[in-house]
mmCIF file of C-alpha atoms in Angstrom:
data_model
loop_
_atom_site.group_PDB
_atom_site.id
_atom_site.type_symbol
_atom_site.label_atom_id
_atom_site.label_comp_id
_atom_site.label_asym_id
_atom_site.label_seq_id
_atom_site.Cartn_x
_atom_site.Cartn_y
_atom_site.Cartn_z
ATOM 1 C CA MET A 1 9.727 6.725 -5.201
ATOM 2 C CA LYS A 2 13.542 7.434 -5.870
ATOM 3 C CA PRO A 3 16.303 5.738 -4.925
ATOM 4 C CA LYS A 4 17.524 6.849 -1.841
ATOM 5 C CA ILE A 5 21.376 5.508 -2.787
ATOM 6 C CA GLU A 6 23.677 8.309 -2.978
ATOM 7 C CA ILE A 7 27.395 7.955 -4.040
ATOM 8 C CA LYS A 8 29.283 11.255 -4.430
ATOM 9 C CA LEU A 9 32.404 10.518 -6.231
ATOM 10 C CA LYS A 10 32.879 11.595 -9.217
ATOM 11 C CA LYS A 11 32.367 9.182 -12.348
ATOM 12 C CA GLU A 12 36.226 8.294 -13.107
ATOM 13 C CA ASN A 13 36.063 7.344 -9.301
ATOM 14 C CA VAL A 14 33.449 4.778 -9.543
ATOM 15 C CA THR A 15 33.454 0.787 -10.394
ATOM 16 C CA VAL A 16 30.022 -0.572 -11.680
ATOM 17 C CA GLY A 17 29.447 -4.948 -11.394
ATOM 18 C CA ILE A 18 27.232 -5.917 -14.309
ATOM 19 C CA LEU A 19 25.597 -8.440 -12.515
ATOM 20 C CA GLY A 20 25.327 -11.158 -15.256
ATOM 21 C CA GLY A 21 28.077 -10.048 -17.584
ATOM 22 C CA HIS A 22 30.094 -12.997 -17.409
ATOM 23 C CA ILE A 23 27.251 -14.998 -19.175
ATOM 24 C CA GLU A 24 28.624 -16.011 -22.946
ATOM 25 C CA GLU A 25 26.252 -16.546 -25.978
ATOM 26 C CA GLY A 26 25.297 -19.990 -26.753
ATOM 27 C CA GLY A 27 22.585 -22.512 -28.651
ATOM 28 C CA SER A 28 21.153 -22.299 -31.653
ATOM 29 C CA LYS A 29 19.480 -18.655 -30.599
ATOM 30 C CA TYR A 30 21.216 -15.705 -29.988
ATOM 31 C CA ASN A 31 20.472 -14.651 -26.545
ATOM 32 C CA VAL A 32 18.305 -11.105 -26.122
ATOM 33 C CA LEU A 33 18.887 -11.176 -22.335
ATOM 34 C CA ASN A 34 22.669 -11.513 -22.950
ATOM 35 C CA SER A 35 22.824 -9.184 -25.776
ATOM 36 C CA CYS A 36 21.242 -6.347 -24.058
ATOM 37 C CA ILE A 37 23.787 -7.051 -20.742
ATOM 38 C CA LYS A 38 26.266 -6.754 -23.253
ATOM 39 C CA SER A 39 25.001 -3.173 -24.529
ATOM 40 C CA LEU A 40 24.255 -2.436 -20.529
ATOM 41 C CA MET A 41 28.104 -2.843 -20.187
ATOM 42 C CA LYS A 42 29.133 -0.863 -23.118
ATOM 43 C CA ALA A 43 26.971 2.319 -22.102
ATOM 44 C CA PHE A 44 28.641 2.390 -18.769
ATOM 45 C CA GLN A 45 31.669 2.258 -20.024
ATOM 46 C CA LEU A 46 30.770 4.976 -22.697
ATOM 47 C CA ALA A 47 29.318 6.811 -19.796
ATOM 48 C CA GLY A 48 32.662 7.490 -17.839
ATOM 49 C CA VAL A 49 32.742 4.590 -15.120
ATOM 50 C CA LYS A 50 35.108 1.892 -14.993
ATOM 51 C CA VAL A 51 33.007 -1.654 -15.459
ATOM 52 C CA TYR A 52 33.026 -5.100 -14.858
ATOM 53 C CA SER A 53 30.958 -8.286 -14.369
ATOM 54 C CA VAL A 54 29.731 -8.406 -10.826
ATOM 55 C CA LYS A 55 31.659 -11.782 -11.597
ATOM 56 C CA GLU A 56 35.290 -10.645 -12.451
ATOM 57 C CA CYS A 57 35.139 -8.428 -9.167
ATOM 58 C CA ILE A 58 34.888 -11.014 -6.562
ATOM 59 C CA GLU A 59 36.834 -13.235 -8.068
ATOM 60 C CA LYS A 60 39.911 -10.364 -8.221
ATOM 61 C CA SER A 61 38.735 -8.499 -5.590
ATOM 62 C CA ILE A 62 38.343 -5.321 -7.481
ATOM 63 C CA PRO A 63 36.025 -2.969 -5.031
ATOM 64 C CA MET A 64 32.702 -2.037 -6.955
ATOM 65 C CA HIS A 65 30.459 1.041 -5.922
ATOM 66 C CA PHE A 66 26.998 -0.276 -6.869
ATOM 67 C CA THR A 67 26.008 -3.261 -9.033
ATOM 68 C CA ILE A 68 22.854 -3.165 -11.527
ATOM 69 C CA GLY A 69 21.546 -6.073 -13.646
ATOM 70 C CA LEU A 70 18.613 -6.994 -15.856
ATOM 71 C CA ASN A 71 15.872 -8.781 -14.503
ATOM 72 C CA GLY A 72 16.956 -11.341 -12.283
ATOM 73 C CA SER A 73 20.633 -11.248 -13.067
ATOM 74 C CA ASP A 74 22.991 -13.113 -11.230
ATOM 75 C CA TYR A 75 20.120 -13.323 -8.107
ATOM 76 C CA ASN A 76 21.850 -15.903 -6.260
ATOM 77 C CA LEU A 77 24.578 -13.178 -5.663
ATOM 78 C CA TRP A 78 22.006 -10.205 -4.316
ATOM 79 C CA GLY A 79 21.900 -11.492 -0.978
ATOM 80 C CA LYS A 80 26.143 -11.401 -0.430
ATOM 81 C CA LEU A 81 25.895 -8.098 -2.256
ATOM 82 C CA LEU A 82 23.307 -6.353 0.073
ATOM 83 C CA GLU A 83 24.893 -7.786 3.098
ATOM 84 C CA ALA A 84 28.332 -6.250 2.435
ATOM 85 C CA LYS A 85 25.873 -2.820 1.796
ATOM 86 C CA LEU A 86 27.163 -3.171 -1.754
ATOM 87 C CA PRO A 87 23.733 -1.270 -3.991
ATOM 88 C CA VAL A 88 21.697 -3.473 -5.747
ATOM 89 C CA ILE A 89 19.892 -2.197 -9.141
ATOM 90 C CA MET A 90 17.499 -4.746 -10.565
ATOM 91 C CA TRP A 91 16.075 -3.157 -13.956
ATOM 92 C CA ASN A 92 13.177 -4.891 -14.919
ATOM 93 C CA VAL A 93 11.951 -5.008 -18.383
ATOM 94 C CA ASP A 94 8.678 -6.907 -18.223
ATOM 95 C CA SER A 95 6.280 -5.437 -15.307
ATOM 96 C CA ILE A 96 7.750 -6.390 -12.063
ATOM 97 C CA PHE A 97 4.166 -8.205 -11.642
ATOM 98 C CA TYR A 98 4.891 -10.395 -13.956
ATOM 99 C CA GLN A 99 8.255 -11.670 -13.030
ATOM 100 C CA ASN A 100 11.014 -11.756 -10.838
ATOM 101 C CA MET A 101 8.267 -10.240 -8.433
ATOM 102 C CA GLN A 102 10.341 -12.768 -5.969
ATOM 103 C CA GLY A 103 13.602 -10.370 -5.267
ATOM 104 C CA LEU A 104 11.291 -7.643 -4.062
ATOM 105 C CA ASP A 105 9.760 -10.231 -1.381
ATOM 106 C CA GLN A 106 13.134 -11.634 -0.493
ATOM 107 C CA HIS A 107 14.706 -8.082 -0.304
ATOM 108 C CA GLY A 108 12.953 -4.932 -1.067
ATOM 109 C CA GLU A 109 12.812 -3.421 2.009
ATOM 110 C CA ASN A 110 16.693 -3.606 1.979
ATOM 111 C CA PRO A 111 17.988 0.193 2.172
ATOM 112 C CA TYR A 112 20.722 -0.739 -0.355
ATOM 113 C CA PHE A 113 18.195 -2.389 -3.224
ATOM 114 C CA THR A 114 16.619 -0.811 -5.875
ATOM 115 C CA LEU A 115 13.849 -1.294 -8.595
ATOM 116 C CA LEU A 116 14.194 -0.018 -11.750
ATOM 117 C CA THR A 117 11.152 -0.335 -13.411
ATOM 118 C CA VAL A 118 10.230 -0.133 -17.263
ATOM 119 C CA THR A 119 7.131 0.520 -17.005
ATOM 120 C CA PRO A 120 5.230 3.679 -15.436
ATOM 121 C CA CYS A 121 1.630 1.700 -14.769
ATOM 122 C CA ASP A 122 3.292 -0.453 -11.444
ATOM 123 C CA LYS A 123 3.802 2.537 -9.579
ATOM 124 C CA GLU A 124 0.664 2.548 -7.571
ATOM 125 C CA ALA A 125 0.621 -0.883 -7.225
ATOM 126 C CA LEU A 126 4.308 -0.781 -6.109
ATOM 127 C CA SER A 127 4.026 1.934 -3.901
ATOM 128 C CA GLU A 128 0.732 0.308 -2.471
ATOM 129 C CA TYR A 129 2.160 -3.223 -1.957
ATOM 130 C CA TYR A 130 5.933 -2.534 -0.754
ATOM 131 C CA PRO A 131 5.705 0.653 0.990
ATOM 132 C CA THR A 132 9.217 0.889 1.865
ATOM 133 C CA LEU A 133 11.053 0.105 -1.453
ATOM 134 C CA GLN A 134 13.241 2.489 -3.291
ATOM 135 C CA HIS A 135 12.146 2.050 -7.185
ATOM 136 C CA ALA A 136 11.675 4.050 -10.015
ATOM 137 C CA TYR A 137 10.480 4.173 -14.081
ATOM 138 C CA MET A 138 13.089 3.601 -16.220
ATOM 139 C CA PRO A 139 12.281 2.829 -19.904
ATOM 140 C CA GLY A 140 13.694 0.847 -22.219
ATOM 141 C CA ALA A 141 16.497 1.874 -24.852
ATOM 142 C CA ILE A 142 18.438 1.383 -27.631
ATOM 143 C CA ASP A 143 21.651 0.161 -28.786
ATOM 144 C CA LEU A 144 22.604 2.038 -32.132
ATOM 145 C CA ASP A 145 25.392 -0.168 -32.688
ATOM 146 C CA PHE A 146 23.266 -2.736 -32.916
ATOM 147 C CA TRP A 147 20.276 -1.835 -34.737
ATOM 148 C CA LYS A 148 21.583 -0.218 -37.535
ATOM 149 C CA LYS A 149 20.272 0.728 -40.807
ATOM 150 C CA GLN A 150 21.450 -1.127 -43.797
ATOM 151 C CA ASN A 151 21.518 -0.120 -47.278
ATOM 152 C CA CYS A 152 19.194 -2.429 -49.142
ATOM 153 C CA ALA A 153 15.871 -2.399 -50.640
ATOM 154 C CA LYS A 154 12.322 -2.147 -48.726
ATOM 155 C CA ASP A 155 11.174 -5.084 -50.259
ATOM 156 C CA ILE A 156 8.059 -6.122 -47.443
ATOM 157 C CA ASP A 157 4.980 -4.320 -47.306
ATOM 158 C CA ILE A 158 4.339 -4.599 -43.586
ATOM 159 C CA VAL A 159 5.920 -6.957 -40.563
ATOM 160 C CA TYR A 160 4.813 -7.667 -37.177
ATOM 161 C CA PHE A 161 7.163 -9.784 -34.766
ATOM 162 C CA SER A 162 5.116 -10.704 -31.740
ATOM 163 C CA SER A 163 5.153 -13.753 -29.585
ATOM 164 C CA LEU A 164 1.706 -15.474 -28.943
ATOM 165 C CA PHE A 165 0.359 -18.743 -27.211
ATOM 166 C CA ASP A 166 -3.449 -19.613 -27.675
ATOM 167 C CA TYR A 167 -5.128 -17.331 -25.715
ATOM 168 C CA GLU A 168 -8.501 -19.341 -25.825
ATOM 169 C CA GLN A 169 -6.713 -22.638 -24.559
ATOM 170 C CA ARG A 170 -5.514 -20.488 -21.560
ATOM 171 C CA LEU A 171 -8.745 -18.952 -20.430
ATOM 172 C CA LEU A 172 -9.584 -22.641 -20.611
ATOM 173 C CA GLU A 173 -7.141 -24.027 -18.365
ATOM 174 C CA ILE A 174 -7.255 -20.728 -16.156
ATOM 175 C CA LYS A 175 -11.799 -21.621 -15.886
ATOM 176 C CA ASN A 176 -10.944 -25.457 -14.724
ATOM 177 C CA ARG A 177 -8.446 -24.216 -12.122
ATOM 178 C CA VAL A 178 -9.976 -21.334 -10.306
ATOM 179 C CA GLU A 179 -13.713 -21.310 -8.176
ATOM 180 C CA PRO A 180 -16.528 -20.199 -10.375
ATOM 181 C CA ALA A 181 -16.652 -17.093 -9.029
ATOM 182 C CA PHE A 182 -13.181 -15.671 -8.515
ATOM 183 C CA PHE A 183 -13.104 -17.168 -12.734
ATOM 184 C CA ASP A 184 -16.288 -14.569 -12.967
ATOM 185 C CA LEU A 185 -14.280 -11.810 -11.451
ATOM 186 C CA MET A 186 -11.491 -12.420 -13.795
ATOM 187 C CA MET A 187 -13.569 -12.594 -16.872
ATOM 188 C CA GLU A 188 -14.722 -8.813 -16.019
ATOM 189 C CA ILE A 189 -11.258 -7.803 -15.322
ATOM 190 C CA TYR A 190 -10.258 -9.252 -18.441
ATOM 191 C CA GLU A 191 -13.611 -7.528 -20.531
ATOM 192 C CA MET A 192 -13.017 -4.318 -19.397
ATOM 193 C CA ALA A 193 -9.017 -4.173 -20.172
ATOM 194 C CA LEU A 194 -9.893 -5.208 -24.101
ATOM 195 C CA ALA A 195 -12.282 -2.358 -24.140
ATOM 196 C CA ASN A 196 -10.294 0.173 -22.592
ATOM 197 C CA PRO A 197 -6.265 -0.499 -23.773
ATOM 198 C CA LYS A 198 -5.133 2.952 -23.156
ATOM 199 C CA VAL A 199 -6.321 2.440 -19.021
ATOM 200 C CA SER A 200 -3.435 0.698 -16.889
ATOM 201 C CA PHE A 201 -3.944 -2.574 -15.803
ATOM 202 C CA TRP A 202 -4.031 -1.458 -11.931
ATOM 203 C CA GLU A 203 -6.547 1.384 -12.693
ATOM 204 C CA ILE A 204 -8.891 -1.496 -13.675
ATOM 205 C CA THR A 205 -8.527 -3.597 -11.121
ATOM 206 C CA LYS A 206 -9.318 -0.752 -9.032
ATOM 207 C CA ILE A 207 -12.548 -0.352 -10.504
ATOM 208 C CA ILE A 208 -13.265 -4.171 -10.285
ATOM 209 C CA GLU A 209 -12.762 -3.764 -6.590
ATOM 210 C CA ASN A 210 -14.916 -0.981 -5.693
ATOM 211 C CA ASN A 211 -17.767 -2.313 -8.041
ATOM 212 C CA ARG A 212 -17.634 -5.511 -5.914
ATOM 213 C CA GLY A 213 -16.616 -4.610 -2.358
ATOM 214 C CA ALA A 214 -13.393 -6.670 -2.757
ATOM 215 C CA ARG A 215 -9.618 -5.970 -1.891
ATOM 216 C CA PHE A 216 -6.921 -8.096 -3.903
ATOM 217 C CA ASN A 217 -3.750 -8.208 -1.645
ATOM 218 C CA LYS A 218 -0.183 -8.147 -3.507
ATOM 219 C CA TYR A 219 -0.016 -12.295 -3.888
ATOM 220 C CA GLY A 220 -3.581 -11.994 -5.491
ATOM 221 C CA TYR A 221 -2.547 -8.838 -8.060
ATOM 222 C CA HIS A 222 0.123 -10.383 -8.806
ATOM 223 C CA SER A 223 -1.437 -13.514 -9.674
ATOM 224 C CA ILE A 224 -4.661 -12.053 -11.613
ATOM 225 C CA PHE A 225 -1.719 -10.396 -13.334
ATOM 226 C CA ARG A 226 0.659 -13.232 -13.745
ATOM 227 C CA ASP A 227 -2.803 -15.287 -15.115
ATOM 228 C CA LEU A 228 -4.208 -12.145 -17.363
ATOM 229 C CA ILE A 229 -2.124 -9.391 -18.642
ATOM 230 C CA TYR A 230 -0.750 -11.026 -22.085
ATOM 231 C CA ILE A 231 -3.968 -12.983 -22.522
ATOM 232 C CA ILE A 232 -5.725 -9.658 -22.518
ATOM 233 C CA ASP A 233 -2.459 -8.477 -24.791
ATOM 234 C CA TYR A 234 -2.780 -11.452 -27.215
ATOM 235 C CA ALA A 235 -6.641 -11.146 -27.727
ATOM 236 C CA LYS A 236 -5.631 -7.691 -28.590
ATOM 237 C CA ARG A 237 -2.954 -8.672 -31.133
ATOM 238 C CA ILE A 238 -5.164 -11.228 -33.283
ATOM 239 C CA ALA A 239 -7.955 -8.701 -33.633
ATOM 240 C CA LEU A 240 -5.282 -6.287 -34.591
ATOM 241 C CA VAL A 241 -3.780 -8.885 -37.094
ATOM 242 C CA GLN A 242 -6.832 -10.242 -37.843
ATOM 243 C CA SER A 243 -8.363 -6.387 -39.474
ATOM 244 C CA LEU A 244 -5.311 -6.016 -41.820
ATOM 245 C CA SER A 245 -6.288 -9.588 -43.775
ATOM 246 C CA LYS A 246 -6.024 -8.290 -47.168
ATOM 247 C CA PHE A 247 -3.002 -6.512 -46.616
ATOM 248 C CA ASN A 248 0.838 -8.446 -47.391
ATOM 249 C CA LEU A 249 1.282 -9.144 -43.959
ATOM 250 C CA LYS A 250 4.405 -11.180 -42.925
ATOM 251 C CA ILE A 251 4.307 -12.119 -39.270
ATOM 252 C CA TYR A 252 7.059 -13.342 -37.566
ATOM 253 C CA GLY A 253 6.369 -15.366 -34.224
ATOM 254 C CA ASP A 254 5.068 -18.508 -32.531
ATOM 255 C CA ALA A 255 3.863 -20.958 -35.011
ATOM 256 C CA VAL A 256 0.220 -20.732 -33.284
ATOM 257 C CA TRP A 257 -0.754 -17.170 -35.219
ATOM 258 C CA GLN A 258 -0.997 -19.872 -37.999
ATOM 259 C CA LYS A 259 -4.812 -20.564 -36.700
ATOM 260 C CA TYR A 260 -5.725 -17.083 -36.238
ATOM 261 C CA ILE A 261 -4.401 -15.491 -39.697
ATOM 262 C CA SER A 262 -6.408 -15.310 -42.439
ATOM 263 C CA GLY A 263 -6.434 -13.680 -45.674
ATOM 264 C CA ASN A 264 -3.114 -12.225 -47.343
ATOM 265 C CA ILE A 265 -1.140 -12.661 -43.855
ATOM 266 C CA GLU A 266 1.794 -14.734 -44.204
ATOM 267 C CA TYR A 267 3.339 -16.650 -40.861
ATOM 268 C CA MET A 268 6.923 -16.991 -41.848
ATOM 269 C CA GLY A 269 7.939 -18.473 -38.664
ATOM 270 C CA GLN A 270 10.437 -17.685 -35.663
ATOM 271 C CA VAL A 271 13.449 -15.616 -36.069
ATOM 272 C CA ASP A 272 16.213 -14.875 -33.979
ATOM 273 C CA TYR A 273 17.252 -11.567 -32.315
ATOM 274 C CA TYR A 274 20.263 -10.849 -34.646
ATOM 275 C CA ASP A 275 18.135 -11.674 -37.808
ATOM 276 C CA SER A 276 15.087 -9.577 -36.948
ATOM 277 C CA VAL A 277 17.545 -6.335 -37.556
ATOM 278 C CA ASN A 278 17.762 -7.262 -41.177
ATOM 279 C CA ILE A 279 14.380 -8.212 -41.554
ATOM 280 C CA MET A 280 12.973 -4.674 -40.361
ATOM 281 C CA ASN A 281 15.484 -2.903 -42.198
ATOM 282 C CA ARG A 282 13.675 -4.446 -45.505
ATOM 283 C CA ALA A 283 10.020 -3.569 -44.027
ATOM 284 C CA LYS A 284 8.302 -0.656 -44.952
ATOM 285 C CA ILE A 285 6.350 -0.471 -41.784
ATOM 286 C CA VAL A 286 6.591 -2.364 -38.897
ATOM 287 C CA LEU A 287 3.450 -2.530 -37.066
ATOM 288 C CA HIS A 288 3.578 -2.463 -33.382
ATOM 289 C CA SER A 289 0.895 -3.116 -30.641
ATOM 290 C CA GLN A 290 2.311 -1.549 -27.211
ATOM 291 C CA PRO A 291 2.157 -4.271 -24.837
ATOM 292 C CA ARG A 292 -0.684 -4.032 -22.497
ATOM 293 C CA GLN A 293 1.867 -3.667 -19.455
ATOM 294 C CA LEU A 294 3.166 -0.989 -20.870
ATOM 295 C CA CYS A 295 0.080 1.633 -22.233
ATOM 296 C CA LEU A 296 1.423 4.207 -20.060
ATOM 297 C CA GLY A 297 5.321 3.779 -21.162
ATOM 298 C CA ILE A 298 7.306 3.490 -24.647
ATOM 299 C CA ASN A 299 8.071 -0.220 -25.876
ATOM 300 C CA GLU A 300 11.507 -0.970 -27.633
ATOM 301 C CA ARG A 301 9.917 -2.442 -30.734
ATOM 302 C CA VAL A 302 9.517 1.584 -31.563
ATOM 303 C CA MET A 303 12.831 2.055 -30.746
ATOM 304 C CA ASN A 304 14.340 -0.760 -32.817
ATOM 305 C CA ALA A 305 11.946 0.216 -35.753
ATOM 306 C CA SER A 306 13.097 4.083 -35.682
ATOM 307 C CA ALA A 307 16.694 3.280 -34.821
ATOM 308 C CA ILE A 308 16.917 1.912 -38.741
ATOM 309 C CA GLU A 309 14.899 4.080 -40.312
ATOM 310 C CA THR A 310 11.729 2.104 -40.736
ATOM 311 C CA PHE A 311 8.380 4.185 -40.468
ATOM 312 C CA THR A 312 5.975 2.371 -37.109
ATOM 313 C CA LEU A 313 2.379 2.189 -37.044
ATOM 314 C CA ALA A 314 1.910 1.925 -33.397
ATOM 315 C CA SER A 315 -1.386 1.811 -31.127
ATOM 316 C CA ASP A 316 -2.440 5.700 -30.037
ATOM 317 C CA VAL A 317 -1.054 5.707 -26.785
ATOM 318 C CA LYS A 318 -0.062 8.900 -25.486
ATOM 319 C CA THR A 319 3.407 8.307 -23.977
ATOM 320 C CA LEU A 320 4.425 7.174 -27.827
ATOM 321 C CA GLU A 321 2.998 10.993 -29.370
ATOM 322 C CA THR A 322 4.259 12.815 -26.278
ATOM 323 C CA HIS A 323 8.352 11.086 -27.119
ATOM 324 C CA PHE A 324 7.674 11.488 -31.200
ATOM 325 C CA GLY A 325 4.768 13.354 -32.174
ATOM 326 C CA ASP A 326 3.466 12.589 -35.731
ATOM 327 C CA ASN A 327 6.579 10.648 -36.406
ATOM 328 C CA LEU A 328 5.436 7.910 -36.222
ATOM 329 C CA GLY A 329 1.482 6.868 -37.471
ATOM 330 C CA TYR A 330 -1.135 6.009 -34.625
ATOM 331 C CA TYR A 331 -4.535 3.479 -35.456
ATOM 332 C CA ASN A 332 -6.933 3.448 -33.232
ATOM 333 C CA SER A 333 -6.043 0.878 -30.301
ATOM 334 C CA THR A 334 -9.621 0.171 -29.082
ATOM 335 C CA THR A 335 -11.322 -0.739 -32.573
ATOM 336 C CA PHE A 336 -9.193 -0.757 -35.044
ATOM 337 C CA GLU A 337 -11.040 1.262 -37.263
ATOM 338 C CA ASP A 338 -8.802 3.294 -39.298
ATOM 339 C CA ILE A 339 -5.582 1.141 -39.585
ATOM 340 C CA GLY A 340 -6.658 -0.162 -43.359
ATOM 341 C CA ASP A 341 -6.889 4.019 -44.400
ATOM 342 C CA LYS A 342 -3.570 4.757 -42.170
ATOM 343 C CA VAL A 343 -1.612 1.248 -43.941
ATOM 344 C CA ASN A 344 -3.459 2.304 -47.629
ATOM 345 C CA TYR A 345 -1.694 5.982 -46.892
ATOM 346 C CA PHE A 346 1.719 5.471 -45.710
ATOM 347 C CA LEU A 347 2.558 2.716 -48.445
ATOM 348 C CA THR A 348 1.736 5.167 -51.601
ATOM 349 C CA HIS A 349 3.026 8.024 -49.076
ATOM 350 C CA GLU A 350 6.822 7.254 -49.791
ATOM 351 C CA ASP A 351 7.922 10.534 -48.743
ATOM 352 C CA GLU A 352 6.074 11.120 -46.118
ATOM 353 C CA ARG A 353 7.236 7.792 -44.608
ATOM 354 C CA ILE A 354 10.477 7.959 -45.011
ATOM 355 C CA SER A 355 10.499 11.612 -43.617
ATOM 356 C CA LYS A 356 8.923 10.487 -40.639
ATOM 357 C CA ALA A 357 11.499 7.773 -40.096
ATOM 358 C CA LYS A 358 14.551 9.877 -40.447
ATOM 359 C CA ASN A 359 12.845 12.133 -38.234
ATOM 360 C CA ALA A 360 11.849 9.112 -35.262
ATOM 361 C CA ARG A 361 15.660 8.164 -35.544
ATOM 362 C CA LYS A 362 17.024 11.487 -34.512
ATOM 363 C CA ILE A 363 14.901 11.464 -31.526
ATOM 364 C CA VAL A 364 15.758 8.342 -30.599
ATOM 365 C CA GLU A 365 19.665 8.934 -30.920
ATOM 366 C CA GLU A 366 18.854 12.288 -29.361
ATOM 367 C CA ASN A 367 17.198 10.435 -26.249
ATOM 368 C CA HIS A 368 16.500 6.730 -25.876
ATOM 369 C CA THR A 369 20.143 5.321 -26.383
ATOM 370 C CA ILE A 370 21.357 2.448 -23.685
ATOM 371 C CA THR A 371 23.515 5.423 -22.980
ATOM 372 C CA HIS A 372 21.578 7.969 -22.232
ATOM 373 C CA ARG A 373 19.850 5.320 -19.088
ATOM 374 C CA ALA A 374 23.626 4.735 -17.714
ATOM 375 C CA ALA A 375 23.854 8.540 -17.996
ATOM 376 C CA LYS A 376 21.132 8.885 -15.978
ATOM 377 C CA ILE A 377 21.320 6.328 -13.766
ATOM 378 C CA ILE A 378 24.413 7.304 -13.263
ATOM 379 C CA SER A 379 22.919 11.013 -12.258
ATOM 380 C CA MET A 380 20.212 9.189 -10.374
ATOM 381 C CA LEU A 381 22.945 7.940 -7.953
ATOM 382 C CA GLY A 382 24.748 11.190 -7.475
ATOM 383 C CA ILE A 383 27.669 10.405 -9.342
ATOM 384 C CA LYS A 384 29.518 13.644 -11.231
#
């Protein structure tokens, strides 16, 4: 279901309010969400509309034509904005069934509210559980002013950026929390999802529902999704990394990685958003595993690496192949049986690796920048 909101004005006459646009960076780590919000503001400016933070518009009585933000930015303002019949667009950067679903429960039926979801895997679930919700698929994007190629030596063979928690401990916690029969059902979903990484969570739950004669309401689906989606994802990531123990792979992420690595794999600690650009520039190969809730979409990690002309070895996801063709490397994401050969090949075929990375950069530059997404949103709203 596409948004029905129409703003029949020329771009130069339109003002967009950015939710969360007034929040400043702070603390010892850079605020990733804030950096993305700043990129969003800049993208709408480049797309030809006037842009302010919603807070500034309210304080200075600047009329707005629509508002947009990432995730639940400025959530406390949504009710007042919608009450004033001012469109609120929520661009959720994870599955809505993992986080921020309360926004749909409270505002999803309002005709001035629209959800942009970064994953197409939620389409059927949204249609079933929120039949009147206005929503559309809007992939993530890249800010080329942030993700820049550097003139530096490629002195890291393979780099992998990944958050992680102890999924085995999390499964045990769930087992102790829910009824045994329900845990058995969850484990059935878990095992099927591990064995079928290119099938959406929604499809898998439908198979289990049919097999068991069960039916999940939206809160049951949300509960199972929230509990399992990253457990499934992280179990797969660990299996992926363990298949590369003989290679010089450097991992950046949570300290729990140290529990699961061996051989030549080196845990490098956590890294902030800005430093990841420098590290990725030094890598010959960026290892990418497609997040479970994006098995039918595009992930920004591929765009990040491509933007700086670093070669990506990625899950064999159809949508990645559709958008990037043979300009990425792909491994079997079900068994990982071919990944060692793929790593060996691309480490030793430098000219081919560099050529593919340059082509991938061009694809991102021509199709997947944050400015492309802003232009698409403007067009979606009927702005000329």
